[in-house]
Tab-separated table of C-alpha atoms in Angstrom:
chain	number	residue	atom	x	y	z
V	98	MET	CA	124.569	166.520	73.229
V	99	ALA	CA	121.901	168.762	72.758
V	100	LEU	CA	118.047	167.887	74.709
V	101	THR	CA	115.962	169.400	71.559
V	102	ARG	CA	112.318	169.878	70.695
V	103	GLU	CA	112.094	167.274	69.512
V	104	THR	CA	113.387	164.340	71.861
V	105	VAL	CA	111.596	165.659	74.535
V	106	ILE	CA	108.448	165.849	72.615
V	107	ARG	CA	108.870	161.473	71.511
V	108	ASN	CA	110.033	161.106	75.209
V	109	LEU	CA	106.926	162.540	76.993
V	110	TRP	CA	105.169	161.100	73.869
V	111	ALA	CA	106.355	157.185	74.874
V	112	SER	CA	106.306	157.369	78.597
V	113	PRO	CA	102.937	156.634	78.884
V	114	ALA	CA	103.893	152.507	78.089
V	115	LEU	CA	106.104	153.284	81.812
V	116	PHE	CA	103.126	154.196	83.359
V	117	ILE	CA	100.497	151.318	81.848
V	118	THR	CA	103.429	148.612	82.819
V	119	ALA	CA	103.082	149.345	85.961
V	120	ALA	CA	99.552	149.543	86.215
V	121	LEU	CA	99.298	145.814	84.466
V	122	ILE	CA	101.209	144.684	87.070
V	123	ALA	CA	99.760	146.249	89.929
V	124	PHE	CA	96.504	144.098	88.470
V	125	VAL	CA	97.691	140.992	87.207
V	126	VAL	CA	100.879	140.252	88.903
V	127	VAL	CA	99.872	142.161	92.589
V	128	ARG	CA	96.482	141.513	92.844
V	129	SER	CA	94.873	143.679	96.315
V	130	ASP	CA	92.201	145.942	96.938
V	131	THR	CA	95.404	149.068	97.330
V	132	ALA	CA	97.327	147.147	94.202
V	133	THR	CA	94.103	147.571	91.828
V	134	ARG	CA	93.638	151.748	93.125
V	135	VAL	CA	97.676	151.887	92.592
V	136	GLY	CA	97.143	150.721	89.306
V	137	TRP	CA	94.397	153.123	88.528
V	138	VAL	CA	96.310	156.098	89.895
V	139	LEU	CA	99.033	154.719	87.430
V	140	TYR	CA	96.941	154.198	84.267
V	141	SER	CA	95.542	158.231	84.943
V	142	ALA	CA	99.254	159.583	85.969
V	143	GLY	CA	100.276	157.960	82.031
V	144	TRP	CA	97.256	160.400	80.716
V	145	LEU	CA	99.607	163.786	81.583
V	146	PRO	CA	102.221	163.515	79.386
V	147	ALA	CA	100.275	162.780	76.691
V	148	ALA	CA	98.604	165.606	77.473
V	149	ILE	CA	101.626	167.341	78.036
V	150	ALA	CA	103.286	166.815	74.455
V	151	LEU	CA	99.587	167.399	72.897
V	152	THR	CA	99.177	170.778	74.359
V	153	LEU	CA	102.668	170.704	73.097
V	154	CYS	CA	102.221	170.271	69.942
V	155	ALA	CA	98.584	171.808	69.153
V	156	SER	CA	100.449	175.318	70.862
V	157	ARG	CA	102.818	175.173	67.749
V	158	LYS	CA	100.241	174.323	65.582
V	159	GLU	CA	101.912	170.285	64.548
V	160	ASN	CA	100.932	166.983	64.160
V	161	PRO	CA	101.204	165.171	66.644
V	162	GLY	CA	102.384	162.205	64.372
V	163	VAL	CA	102.601	158.702	64.711
V	164	GLY	CA	103.823	158.357	67.796
V	165	GLY	CA	101.536	160.604	69.695
V	166	THR	CA	98.507	158.459	67.439
V	167	PHE	CA	100.175	155.447	69.308
V	168	ALA	CA	100.223	156.664	72.890
V	169	LEU	CA	96.999	157.560	72.845
V	170	VAL	CA	95.367	154.396	70.893
V	171	VAL	CA	97.801	152.337	73.398
V	172	LEU	CA	96.033	154.440	76.765
V	173	LEU	CA	92.347	154.176	75.071
V	174	GLY	CA	93.202	150.378	74.092
V	175	PHE	CA	94.586	149.672	77.811
V	176	GLY	CA	92.141	151.822	79.619
V	177	LEU	CA	89.101	149.432	78.530
V	178	LEU	CA	91.091	146.583	79.135
V	179	PHE	CA	91.497	147.971	82.527
V	180	TRP	CA	88.275	148.147	82.760
V	181	LEU	CA	86.723	146.097	81.134
V	182	ASN	CA	88.346	143.513	84.035
V	183	HIS	CA	87.976	145.036	86.828
V	184	ALA	CA	84.011	146.258	85.581
């Protein structure tokens, strides 16, 4: 099975969900000061694959599509919820 550019881009767009899930577990399940710091680090790390995918799409002047839009909306939405939960 050949690893195509499209497969890589789709996986990059989907990977923030893993970081958000790990951050959510740190914030809600573990609930310690260290877990809160780890949760913010994990949430911030979730932006890296999305930024790489966005840069790759922009460099080739391609539309990020529904996956890109969904990934960014999920990151922004959960970031707001995490912030409101810890404000």
